[in-house]
GROMACS .gro file of C-alpha atoms in nm:
model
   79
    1UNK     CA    1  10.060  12.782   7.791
    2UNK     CA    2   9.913  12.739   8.130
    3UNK     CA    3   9.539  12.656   8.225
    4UNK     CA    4   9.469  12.755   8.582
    5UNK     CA    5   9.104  12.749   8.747
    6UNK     CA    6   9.003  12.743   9.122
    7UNK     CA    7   8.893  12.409   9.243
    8UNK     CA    8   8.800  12.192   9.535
    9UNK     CA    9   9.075  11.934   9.658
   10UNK     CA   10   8.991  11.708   9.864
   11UNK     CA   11   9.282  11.578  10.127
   12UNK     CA   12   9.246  11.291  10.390
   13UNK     CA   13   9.456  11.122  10.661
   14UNK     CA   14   9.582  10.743  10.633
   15UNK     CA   15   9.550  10.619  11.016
   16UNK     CA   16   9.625  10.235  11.049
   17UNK     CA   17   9.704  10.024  11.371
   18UNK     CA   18   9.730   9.674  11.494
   19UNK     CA   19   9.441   9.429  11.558
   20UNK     CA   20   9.526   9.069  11.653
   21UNK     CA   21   9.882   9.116  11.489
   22UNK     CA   22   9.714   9.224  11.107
   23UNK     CA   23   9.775   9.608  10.990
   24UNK     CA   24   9.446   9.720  10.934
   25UNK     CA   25   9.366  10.096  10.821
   26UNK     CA   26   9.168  10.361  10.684
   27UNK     CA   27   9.099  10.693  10.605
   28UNK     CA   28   8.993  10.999  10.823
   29UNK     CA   29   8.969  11.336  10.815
   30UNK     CA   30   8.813  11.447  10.505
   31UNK     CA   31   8.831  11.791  10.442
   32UNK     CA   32   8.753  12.005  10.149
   33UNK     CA   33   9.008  12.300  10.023
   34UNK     CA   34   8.995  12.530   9.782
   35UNK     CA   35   9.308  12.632   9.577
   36UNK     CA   36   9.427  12.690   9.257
   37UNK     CA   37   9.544  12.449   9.022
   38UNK     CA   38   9.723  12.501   8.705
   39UNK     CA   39   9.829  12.291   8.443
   40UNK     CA   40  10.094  12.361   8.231
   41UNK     CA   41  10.105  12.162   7.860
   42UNK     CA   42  10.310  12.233   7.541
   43UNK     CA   43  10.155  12.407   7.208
   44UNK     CA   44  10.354  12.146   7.016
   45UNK     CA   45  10.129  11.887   7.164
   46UNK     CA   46   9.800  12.065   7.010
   47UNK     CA   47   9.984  12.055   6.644
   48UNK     CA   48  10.113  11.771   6.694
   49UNK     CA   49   9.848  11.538   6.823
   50UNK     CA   50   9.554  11.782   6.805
   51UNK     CA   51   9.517  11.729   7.210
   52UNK     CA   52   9.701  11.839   7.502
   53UNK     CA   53   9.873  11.638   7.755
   54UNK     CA   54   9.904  11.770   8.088
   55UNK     CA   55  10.270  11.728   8.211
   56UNK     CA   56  10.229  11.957   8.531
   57UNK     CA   57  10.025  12.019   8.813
   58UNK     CA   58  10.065  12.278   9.076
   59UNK     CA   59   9.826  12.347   9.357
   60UNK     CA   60   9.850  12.746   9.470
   61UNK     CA   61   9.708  12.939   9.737
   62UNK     CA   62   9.728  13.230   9.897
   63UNK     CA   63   9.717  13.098  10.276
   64UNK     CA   64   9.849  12.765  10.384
   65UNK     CA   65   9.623  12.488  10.296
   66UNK     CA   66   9.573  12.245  10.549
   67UNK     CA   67   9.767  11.988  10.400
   68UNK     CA   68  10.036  11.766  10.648
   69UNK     CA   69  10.294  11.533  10.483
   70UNK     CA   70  10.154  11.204  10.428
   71UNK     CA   71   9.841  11.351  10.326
   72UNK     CA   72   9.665  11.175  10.024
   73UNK     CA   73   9.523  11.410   9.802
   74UNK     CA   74   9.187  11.371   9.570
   75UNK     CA   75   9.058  11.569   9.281
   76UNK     CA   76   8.657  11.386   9.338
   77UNK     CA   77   8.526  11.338   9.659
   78UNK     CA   78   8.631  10.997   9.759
   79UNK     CA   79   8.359  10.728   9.849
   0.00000   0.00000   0.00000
């Protein structure tokens, strides 16, 4: 069975450099997108257990998110 809603995701940008020889970093480029995400679980978890456990997630959309590699991905707004 497969649960699907649209949502906001929430991506950022890990950008670290060098100051007096210690790796210090942080996180820029917040942006907001909205795509689809599904999760898929198993029916013989609800008989079983009487919950569901999500085993999947896929993120969907119809255009290309703006989403590089070594983007970190949130599902709250981080602080």
């Amino acid at each position: 069975m497969r649960r699907q809603t649209i949502t906001t995701i929430y991506v950022a940008t890990y950008i670290s450099k060098k100051e007096h020889g210690v790796t210090v970093g942080g996180y820029s480029n917040l942006r907001a997108v909205k795509l689809n995400a599904q999760t898929d679980y198993s029916d013989l978890d609800m008989q079983e257990y009487g919950q569901t456990v999500n085993e999947m997630i896929k993120l969907r959309s119809n255009q290309l998110p703006d989403i590089a590699k070594g983007d970190y991905i949130y599902f709250t707004k981080p602080e």
